[in-house]
């Protein structure tokens, strides 16, 4: 593995089957195991770089990869970092780099896992199964709830009407 502190962009593989310019997709569940392993190694190298560069040693635990929510947040940050810094084609934004850094700081509290803060991994608590009848109650809600069944009304209908009228104005 190359040194991610020198050039983390070196971690980005170019799959031989990908068309040039095709965006990389990071849906973990949709990846075959060999691709998942490759991508996780790639993400791990970048996370090491991130922890060092932004001094996040105490915020991103060593067992981050064992926590699916943290993996998803780091994946989103990595994909955004690639678009921002590596230059995937797309519409340019004047403050893309600052936006990415602001997003990093907004995500940072989500990396902090109190259970693992001591350096020892702790499993997440077990998922509580839904109570009996929960599926039926949900279906009933979808059928009769006023929130779901009321007629559609846009809260800014007047503004939408003005914009549509402006677009359709005679020349």
mmCIF file of C-alpha atoms in Angstrom:
data_model
loop_
_atom_site.group_PDB
_atom_site.id
_atom_site.type_symbol
_atom_site.label_atom_id
_atom_site.label_comp_id
_atom_site.label_asym_id
_atom_site.label_seq_id
_atom_site.Cartn_x
_atom_site.Cartn_y
_atom_site.Cartn_z
ATOM 1 C CA UNK A 1 0.000 0.000 0.000
ATOM 2 C CA UNK A 2 1.351 3.455 -0.868
ATOM 3 C CA UNK A 3 1.826 6.011 1.850
ATOM 4 C CA UNK A 4 -1.585 7.736 2.171
ATOM 5 C CA UNK A 5 0.045 10.644 3.988
ATOM 6 C CA UNK A 6 2.053 11.474 0.874
ATOM 7 C CA UNK A 7 -0.718 11.236 -1.695
ATOM 8 C CA UNK A 8 -4.043 9.725 -0.607
ATOM 9 C CA UNK A 9 -5.293 9.983 -4.193
ATOM 10 C CA UNK A 10 -2.998 7.031 -4.978
ATOM 11 C CA UNK A 11 -5.467 4.880 -3.028
ATOM 12 C CA UNK A 12 -8.200 5.333 -5.643
ATOM 13 C CA UNK A 13 -8.234 2.240 -7.862
ATOM 14 C CA UNK A 14 -9.378 2.298 -11.447
ATOM 15 C CA UNK A 15 -11.386 -0.893 -11.949
ATOM 16 C CA UNK A 16 -10.593 -2.334 -15.368
ATOM 17 C CA UNK A 17 -14.293 -2.740 -16.200
ATOM 18 C CA UNK A 18 -15.252 0.836 -15.328
ATOM 19 C CA UNK A 19 -15.826 3.231 -18.194
ATOM 20 C CA UNK A 20 -13.783 6.403 -18.097
ATOM 21 C CA UNK A 21 -15.667 9.019 -16.139
ATOM 22 C CA UNK A 22 -18.094 6.501 -14.645
ATOM 23 C CA UNK A 23 -18.735 7.519 -11.030
ATOM 24 C CA UNK A 24 -17.609 5.102 -8.350
ATOM 25 C CA UNK A 25 -20.484 3.731 -6.315
ATOM 26 C CA UNK A 26 -20.048 2.926 -2.661
ATOM 27 C CA UNK A 27 -23.044 0.825 -1.685
ATOM 28 C CA UNK A 28 -21.440 -1.762 0.577
ATOM 29 C CA UNK A 29 -24.314 -4.246 0.467
ATOM 30 C CA UNK A 30 -24.340 -4.152 -3.353
ATOM 31 C CA UNK A 31 -20.638 -5.036 -3.651
ATOM 32 C CA UNK A 32 -19.419 -8.562 -4.192
ATOM 33 C CA UNK A 33 -17.067 -9.723 -1.384
ATOM 34 C CA UNK A 34 -13.805 -9.265 -3.378
ATOM 35 C CA UNK A 35 -14.766 -5.695 -4.281
ATOM 36 C CA UNK A 36 -15.936 -5.041 -0.718
ATOM 37 C CA UNK A 37 -12.534 -6.149 0.631
ATOM 38 C CA UNK A 38 -10.695 -3.994 -1.909
ATOM 39 C CA UNK A 39 -12.825 -0.943 -1.166
ATOM 40 C CA UNK A 40 -12.558 -1.431 2.608
ATOM 41 C CA UNK A 41 -8.756 -1.496 2.312
ATOM 42 C CA UNK A 42 -8.939 1.653 0.220
ATOM 43 C CA UNK A 43 -11.183 3.352 2.770
ATOM 44 C CA UNK A 44 -8.932 2.216 5.634
ATOM 45 C CA UNK A 45 -5.889 3.828 4.026
ATOM 46 C CA UNK A 46 -7.784 7.061 3.583
ATOM 47 C CA UNK A 47 -9.138 6.947 7.151
ATOM 48 C CA UNK A 48 -5.548 6.582 8.428
ATOM 49 C CA UNK A 49 -4.620 9.672 6.410
ATOM 50 C CA UNK A 50 -7.711 11.521 7.699
ATOM 51 C CA UNK A 51 -7.012 10.656 11.349
ATOM 52 C CA UNK A 52 -3.444 11.938 11.027
ATOM 53 C CA UNK A 53 -4.039 15.000 8.848
ATOM 54 C CA UNK A 54 -6.986 16.332 10.837
ATOM 55 C CA UNK A 55 -5.763 15.031 14.229
ATOM 56 C CA UNK A 56 -8.841 12.865 14.717
ATOM 57 C CA UNK A 57 -7.093 10.092 16.669
ATOM 58 C CA UNK A 58 -9.417 10.525 19.633
ATOM 59 C CA UNK A 59 -12.563 10.933 17.550
ATOM 60 C CA UNK A 60 -12.230 8.019 15.117
ATOM 61 C CA UNK A 61 -11.611 4.848 17.105
ATOM 62 C CA UNK A 62 -9.319 2.088 15.877
ATOM 63 C CA UNK A 63 -12.351 -0.198 15.529
ATOM 64 C CA UNK A 64 -14.287 2.203 13.264
ATOM 65 C CA UNK A 65 -14.689 -0.508 10.603
ATOM 66 C CA UNK A 66 -16.680 -2.650 13.050
ATOM 67 C CA UNK A 67 -19.421 -0.017 13.297
ATOM 68 C CA UNK A 68 -21.634 0.191 10.212
ATOM 69 C CA UNK A 69 -22.886 3.723 10.904
ATOM 70 C CA UNK A 70 -19.310 5.011 11.197
ATOM 71 C CA UNK A 71 -18.332 3.148 8.021
ATOM 72 C CA UNK A 72 -21.230 4.788 6.161
ATOM 73 C CA UNK A 73 -20.301 8.279 7.393
ATOM 74 C CA UNK A 74 -16.638 7.775 6.510
ATOM 75 C CA UNK A 75 -17.638 6.377 3.117
ATOM 76 C CA UNK A 76 -19.742 9.470 2.414
ATOM 77 C CA UNK A 77 -16.863 11.717 3.463
ATOM 78 C CA UNK A 78 -14.422 9.781 1.296
ATOM 79 C CA UNK A 79 -16.678 9.921 -1.760
ATOM 80 C CA UNK A 80 -17.138 13.665 -1.222
ATOM 81 C CA UNK A 81 -13.400 14.123 -0.715
ATOM 82 C CA UNK A 82 -12.727 12.338 -3.993
ATOM 83 C CA UNK A 83 -15.183 14.548 -5.873
ATOM 84 C CA UNK A 84 -13.741 17.671 -4.259
ATOM 85 C CA UNK A 85 -9.998 17.048 -4.318
ATOM 86 C CA UNK A 86 -9.330 14.456 -6.993
ATOM 87 C CA UNK A 87 -11.473 16.250 -9.510
ATOM 88 C CA UNK A 88 -14.169 13.898 -10.715
ATOM 89 C CA UNK A 89 -15.951 15.710 -13.489
ATOM 90 C CA UNK A 90 -19.023 17.564 -12.416
ATOM 91 C CA UNK A 91 -20.287 21.057 -11.742
ATOM 92 C CA UNK A 92 -17.692 23.145 -9.916
ATOM 93 C CA UNK A 93 -18.499 24.863 -6.640
ATOM 94 C CA UNK A 94 -16.532 27.883 -5.496
ATOM 95 C CA UNK A 95 -16.188 26.700 -1.906
ATOM 96 C CA UNK A 96 -16.163 22.935 -2.441
ATOM 97 C CA UNK A 97 -13.078 22.408 -0.273
ATOM 98 C CA UNK A 98 -14.448 24.535 2.576
ATOM 99 C CA UNK A 99 -17.806 22.764 2.279
ATOM 100 C CA UNK A 100 -16.060 19.399 2.559
ATOM 101 C CA UNK A 101 -14.128 20.496 5.660
ATOM 102 C CA UNK A 102 -17.330 21.833 7.231
ATOM 103 C CA UNK A 103 -18.991 18.491 6.527
ATOM 104 C CA UNK A 104 -16.055 16.676 8.141
ATOM 105 C CA UNK A 105 -16.473 18.744 11.307
ATOM 106 C CA UNK A 106 -20.240 18.211 11.267
ATOM 107 C CA UNK A 107 -19.711 14.432 10.994
ATOM 108 C CA UNK A 108 -16.972 14.232 13.652
ATOM 109 C CA UNK A 109 -19.355 13.755 16.627
ATOM 110 C CA UNK A 110 -20.857 10.741 14.815
ATOM 111 C CA UNK A 111 -17.469 8.987 14.864
ATOM 112 C CA UNK A 112 -17.125 9.190 18.629
ATOM 113 C CA UNK A 113 -18.281 5.942 20.147
ATOM 114 C CA UNK A 114 -18.384 6.184 23.918
ATOM 115 C CA UNK A 115 -18.360 2.402 24.287
ATOM 116 C CA UNK A 116 -15.058 2.143 22.378
ATOM 117 C CA UNK A 117 -13.373 5.320 23.695
ATOM 118 C CA UNK A 118 -11.122 3.306 26.020
ATOM 119 C CA UNK A 119 -9.447 1.615 23.057
ATOM 120 C CA UNK A 120 -11.346 -1.657 23.463
ATOM 121 C CA UNK A 121 -14.102 -2.492 21.007
ATOM 122 C CA UNK A 122 -17.568 -2.955 22.447
ATOM 123 C CA UNK A 123 -20.332 -4.532 20.404
ATOM 124 C CA UNK A 124 -23.426 -2.436 19.809
ATOM 125 C CA UNK A 125 -26.434 -3.417 21.897
ATOM 126 C CA UNK A 126 -28.663 -6.035 20.259
ATOM 127 C CA UNK A 127 -31.469 -4.791 18.060
ATOM 128 C CA UNK A 128 -34.788 -4.912 19.860
ATOM 129 C CA UNK A 129 -37.294 -6.904 17.785
ATOM 130 C CA UNK A 130 -40.514 -5.128 16.866
ATOM 131 C CA UNK A 131 -43.477 -5.932 19.085
ATOM 132 C CA UNK A 132 -46.148 -8.324 17.807
ATOM 133 C CA UNK A 133 -48.497 -6.572 15.411
ATOM 134 C CA UNK A 134 -46.041 -3.795 14.476
ATOM 135 C CA UNK A 135 -46.246 -4.557 10.737
ATOM 136 C CA UNK A 136 -50.039 -4.519 10.811
ATOM 137 C CA UNK A 137 -50.064 -1.260 12.800
ATOM 138 C CA UNK A 138 -47.761 0.328 10.229
ATOM 139 C CA UNK A 139 -49.970 -0.796 7.339
ATOM 140 C CA UNK A 140 -53.025 0.579 9.164
ATOM 141 C CA UNK A 141 -51.213 3.897 9.638
ATOM 142 C CA UNK A 142 -50.465 4.025 5.890
ATOM 143 C CA UNK A 143 -54.150 3.385 5.133
ATOM 144 C CA UNK A 144 -55.919 5.745 7.528
ATOM 145 C CA UNK A 145 -53.504 8.342 8.890
ATOM 146 C CA UNK A 146 -54.403 11.913 7.948
ATOM 147 C CA UNK A 147 -50.690 12.659 7.533
ATOM 148 C CA UNK A 148 -50.499 10.070 4.755
ATOM 149 C CA UNK A 149 -53.966 10.338 3.198
ATOM 150 C CA UNK A 150 -54.573 14.123 3.082
ATOM 151 C CA UNK A 151 -54.551 15.865 -0.299
ATOM 152 C CA UNK A 152 -51.227 17.223 -1.517
ATOM 153 C CA UNK A 153 -50.742 20.923 -0.805
ATOM 154 C CA UNK A 154 -47.364 22.571 -1.307
ATOM 155 C CA UNK A 155 -46.564 25.047 1.505
ATOM 156 C CA UNK A 156 -45.215 27.543 -1.065
ATOM 157 C CA UNK A 157 -47.898 27.057 -3.726
ATOM 158 C CA UNK A 158 -48.170 30.804 -4.440
ATOM 159 C CA UNK A 159 -44.428 31.115 -5.096
ATOM 160 C CA UNK A 160 -44.459 28.012 -7.284
ATOM 161 C CA UNK A 161 -47.335 29.532 -9.262
ATOM 162 C CA UNK A 162 -45.410 32.805 -9.769
ATOM 163 C CA UNK A 163 -42.310 30.943 -10.952
ATOM 164 C CA UNK A 164 -44.305 28.782 -13.342
ATOM 165 C CA UNK A 165 -46.079 31.867 -14.709
ATOM 166 C CA UNK A 166 -42.716 33.598 -15.238
ATOM 167 C CA UNK A 167 -41.375 30.573 -17.107
ATOM 168 C CA UNK A 168 -44.457 30.414 -19.324
ATOM 169 C CA UNK A 169 -44.737 34.175 -19.942
ATOM 170 C CA UNK A 170 -45.346 35.133 -23.568
ATOM 171 C CA UNK A 171 -42.297 36.368 -25.414
#
